[in-house]
Short mmCIF file of C-alpha atoms in Angstrom, two decimals:
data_model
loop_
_atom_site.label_atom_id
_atom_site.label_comp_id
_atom_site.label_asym_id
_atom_site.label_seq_id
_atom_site.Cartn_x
_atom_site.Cartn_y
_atom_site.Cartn_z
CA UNK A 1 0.00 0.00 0.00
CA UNK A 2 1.12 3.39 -1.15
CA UNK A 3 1.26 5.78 1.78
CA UNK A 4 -0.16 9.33 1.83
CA UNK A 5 2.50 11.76 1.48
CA UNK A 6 2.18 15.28 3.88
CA UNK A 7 2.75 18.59 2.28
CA UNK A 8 2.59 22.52 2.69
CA UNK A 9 0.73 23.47 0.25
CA UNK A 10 2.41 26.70 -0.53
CA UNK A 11 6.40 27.20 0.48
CA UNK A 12 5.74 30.74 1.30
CA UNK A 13 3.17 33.92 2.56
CA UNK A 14 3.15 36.53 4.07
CA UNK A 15 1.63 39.52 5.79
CA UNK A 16 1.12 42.76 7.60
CA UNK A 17 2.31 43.03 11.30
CA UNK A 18 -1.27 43.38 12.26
CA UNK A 19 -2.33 40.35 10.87
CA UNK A 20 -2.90 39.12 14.05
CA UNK A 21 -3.61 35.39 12.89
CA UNK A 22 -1.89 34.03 10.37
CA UNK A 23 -2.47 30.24 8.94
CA UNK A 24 -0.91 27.68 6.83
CA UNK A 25 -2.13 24.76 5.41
CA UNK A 26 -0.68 21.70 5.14
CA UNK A 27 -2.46 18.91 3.09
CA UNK A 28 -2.72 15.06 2.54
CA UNK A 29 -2.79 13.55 -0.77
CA UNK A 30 -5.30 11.48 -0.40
CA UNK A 31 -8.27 11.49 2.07
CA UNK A 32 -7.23 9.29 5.57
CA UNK A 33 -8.02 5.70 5.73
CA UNK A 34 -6.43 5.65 9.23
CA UNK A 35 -4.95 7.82 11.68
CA UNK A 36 -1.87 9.59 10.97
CA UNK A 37 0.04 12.26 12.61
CA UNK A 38 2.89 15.17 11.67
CA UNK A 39 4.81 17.08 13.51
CA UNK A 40 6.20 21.14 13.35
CA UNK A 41 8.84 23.19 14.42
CA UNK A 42 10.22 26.75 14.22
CA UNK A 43 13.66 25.89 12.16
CA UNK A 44 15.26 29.35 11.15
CA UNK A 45 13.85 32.60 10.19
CA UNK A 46 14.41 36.32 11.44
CA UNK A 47 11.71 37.19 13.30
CA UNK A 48 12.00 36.45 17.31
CA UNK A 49 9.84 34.21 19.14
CA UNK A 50 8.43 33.63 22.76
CA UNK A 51 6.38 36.86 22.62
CA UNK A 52 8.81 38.78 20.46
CA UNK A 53 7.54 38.58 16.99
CA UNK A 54 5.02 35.94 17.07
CA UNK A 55 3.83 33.27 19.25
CA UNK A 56 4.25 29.38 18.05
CA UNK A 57 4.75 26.34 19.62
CA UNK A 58 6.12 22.76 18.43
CA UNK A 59 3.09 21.07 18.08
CA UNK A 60 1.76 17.56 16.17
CA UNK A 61 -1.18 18.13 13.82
CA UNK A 62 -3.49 14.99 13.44
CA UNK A 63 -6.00 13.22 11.12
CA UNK A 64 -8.45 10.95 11.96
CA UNK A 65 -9.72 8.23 9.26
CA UNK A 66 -12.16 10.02 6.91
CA UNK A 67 -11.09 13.92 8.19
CA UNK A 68 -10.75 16.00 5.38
CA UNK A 69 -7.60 16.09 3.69
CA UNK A 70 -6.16 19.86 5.00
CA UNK A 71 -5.29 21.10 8.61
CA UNK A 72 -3.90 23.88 9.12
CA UNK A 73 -1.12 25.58 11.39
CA UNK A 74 -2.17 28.94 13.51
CA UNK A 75 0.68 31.49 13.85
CA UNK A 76 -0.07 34.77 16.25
CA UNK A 77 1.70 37.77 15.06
CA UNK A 78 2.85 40.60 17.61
CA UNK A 79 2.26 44.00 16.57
CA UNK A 80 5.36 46.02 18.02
CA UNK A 81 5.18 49.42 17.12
CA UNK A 82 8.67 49.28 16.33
CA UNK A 83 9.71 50.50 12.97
CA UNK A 84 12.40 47.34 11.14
CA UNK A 85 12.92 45.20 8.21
CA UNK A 86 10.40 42.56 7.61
CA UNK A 87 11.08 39.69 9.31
CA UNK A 88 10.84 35.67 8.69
CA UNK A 89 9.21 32.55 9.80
CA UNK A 90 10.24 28.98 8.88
CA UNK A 91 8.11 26.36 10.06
CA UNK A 92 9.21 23.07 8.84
CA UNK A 93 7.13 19.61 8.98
CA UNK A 94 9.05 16.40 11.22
CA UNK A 95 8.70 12.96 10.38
CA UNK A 96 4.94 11.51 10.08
CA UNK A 97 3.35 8.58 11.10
CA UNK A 98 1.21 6.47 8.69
CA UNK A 99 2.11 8.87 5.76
CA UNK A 100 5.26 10.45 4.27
CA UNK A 101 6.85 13.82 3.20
CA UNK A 102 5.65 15.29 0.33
CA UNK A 103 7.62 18.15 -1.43
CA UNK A 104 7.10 20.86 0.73
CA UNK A 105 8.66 19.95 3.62
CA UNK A 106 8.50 23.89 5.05
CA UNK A 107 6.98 26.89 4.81
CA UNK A 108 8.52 30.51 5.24
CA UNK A 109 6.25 33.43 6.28
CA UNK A 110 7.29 37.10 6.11
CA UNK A 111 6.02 39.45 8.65
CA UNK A 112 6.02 42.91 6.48
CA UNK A 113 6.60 45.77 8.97
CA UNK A 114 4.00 48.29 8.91
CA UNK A 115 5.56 50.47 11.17
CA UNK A 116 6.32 54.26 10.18
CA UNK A 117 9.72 56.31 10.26
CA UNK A 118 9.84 57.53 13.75
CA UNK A 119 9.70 61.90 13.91
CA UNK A 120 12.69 63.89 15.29
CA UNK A 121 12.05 66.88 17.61
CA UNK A 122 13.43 68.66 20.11
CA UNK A 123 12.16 68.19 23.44
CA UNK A 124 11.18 71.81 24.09
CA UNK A 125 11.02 74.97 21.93
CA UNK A 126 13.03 76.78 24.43
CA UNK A 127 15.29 77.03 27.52
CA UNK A 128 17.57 79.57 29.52
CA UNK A 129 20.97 79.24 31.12
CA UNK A 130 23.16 81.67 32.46
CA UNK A 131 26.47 82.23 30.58
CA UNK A 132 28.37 80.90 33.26
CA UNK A 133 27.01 77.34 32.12
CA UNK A 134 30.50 76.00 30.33
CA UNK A 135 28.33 73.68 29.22
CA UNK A 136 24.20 73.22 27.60
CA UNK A 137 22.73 69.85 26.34
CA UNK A 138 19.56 70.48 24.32
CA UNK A 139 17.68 67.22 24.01
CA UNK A 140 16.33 66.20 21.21
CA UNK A 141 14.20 63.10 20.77
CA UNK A 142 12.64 59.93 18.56
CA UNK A 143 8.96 59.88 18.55
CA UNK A 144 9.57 55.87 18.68
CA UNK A 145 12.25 52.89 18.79
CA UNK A 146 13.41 52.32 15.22
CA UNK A 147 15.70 49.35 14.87
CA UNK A 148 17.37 51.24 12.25
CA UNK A 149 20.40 54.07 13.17
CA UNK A 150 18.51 57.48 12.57
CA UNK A 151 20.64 60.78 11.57
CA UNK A 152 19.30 64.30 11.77
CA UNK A 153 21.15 67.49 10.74
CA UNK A 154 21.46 70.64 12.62
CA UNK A 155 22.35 74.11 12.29
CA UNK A 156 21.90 77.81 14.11
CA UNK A 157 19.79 79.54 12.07
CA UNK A 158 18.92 82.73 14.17
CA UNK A 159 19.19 84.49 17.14
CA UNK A 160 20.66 87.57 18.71
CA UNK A 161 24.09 86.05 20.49
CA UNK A 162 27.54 85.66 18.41
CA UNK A 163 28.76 82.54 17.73
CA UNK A 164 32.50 81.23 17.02
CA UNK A 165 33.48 81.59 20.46
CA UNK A 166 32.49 84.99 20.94
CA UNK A 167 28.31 84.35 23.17
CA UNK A 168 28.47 81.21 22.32
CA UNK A 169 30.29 77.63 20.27
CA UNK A 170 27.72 75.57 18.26
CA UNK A 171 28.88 74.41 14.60
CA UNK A 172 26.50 72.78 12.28
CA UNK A 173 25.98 69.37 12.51
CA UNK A 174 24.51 65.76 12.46
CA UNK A 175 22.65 63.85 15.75
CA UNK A 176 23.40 60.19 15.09
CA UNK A 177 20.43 57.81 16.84
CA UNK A 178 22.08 54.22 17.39
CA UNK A 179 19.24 51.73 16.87
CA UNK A 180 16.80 51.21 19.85
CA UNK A 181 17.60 54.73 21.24
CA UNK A 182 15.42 57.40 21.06
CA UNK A 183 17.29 60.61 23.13
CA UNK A 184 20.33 62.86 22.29
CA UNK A 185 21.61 66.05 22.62
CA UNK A 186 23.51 68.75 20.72
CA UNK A 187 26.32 70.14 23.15
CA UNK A 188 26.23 73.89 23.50
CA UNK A 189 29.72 75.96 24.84
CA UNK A 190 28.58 78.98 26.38
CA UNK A 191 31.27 81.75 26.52
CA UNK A 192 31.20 83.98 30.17
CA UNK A 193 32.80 86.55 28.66
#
């Protein structure tokens, strides 16, 4: 007797972040005459598990004699709010029992980040400090994590003092963000003159 073989029946999906619930199928060839049983691991991908990226478990999925021929895996998605690259899945099928592999032994799905750029700001429109501050930090901030490093440039584009050591040093710039930050400052040399 010719076993059933055990398939995905696509190698590949994907979907938005907030597609909460994604599925994949995974089919017999021919309906069940008997029990048989398939197991199903996480074997590689990007994306982070254990409540990082998604939630999945190993599991087994099982047909009964006469159970329709498809069954399908649930995968939940976690929407982070953290703009980053899209980010994989590979769920591969284990060795069955009263059946065998088919051809598509795995299945790779693609969480596609729908999270925006964060916004750069400073974190007030204005502060004081008397000119015996050496020293001024003006924060400036992220409206969000971004896995990605995030550059800003800055210049002095106004104002009554006199710069180049005279009121005040401030040359023109660029804030560098290292990924997962969100705060940093432009350094401002007051001169007590």
């Amino acid at each position: 007797t010719t076993l059933p073989t055990i398939s995905f029946t696509s190698t590949s999906s994907s979907g938005l972040e907030s597609v909460a619930s994604p599925t994949f199928s995974v089919t017999l060839s021919t309906t069940p005459t008997r029990n048989i049983t398939v197991p199903y691991s996480i074997t590689g991908g990007t994306a982070t598990g254990d409540g990082g990226d998604y939630l999945l478990a190993a599991g087994t999925l099982t047909w009964n004699a006469g159970d329709d021929t498809t069954k399908t895996i649930s995968l939940t998605v976690i929407e982070d709010g953290i703009d980053e690259n899209n980010e994989t899945i590979i769920v591969s099928l284990g060795s069955p029992t009263s059946a065998s592999l088919g051809i598509n032994t795995s299945h790779t799905y693609t969480i596609i980040d729908n999270d925006p750029p964060p916004t750069v700001s400073f974190e007030s429109t204005g502060a004081s400090a008397s000119e015996v501050s050496t020293n001024v930090s003006i924060p400036v901030s992220l409206s969000s994590v971004s896995n990605f490093v995030a550059t800003i440039d800055y210049s002095v584009t106004g104002g009554t003092a006199i710069g180049n050591g005279v009121d005040y040093t401030l040359a023109a710039g660029t804030l560098t963000f290292p990924a997962g930050t969100t705060t940093q400052n432009i350094s401002l040399v007051l001169n007590n003159d």
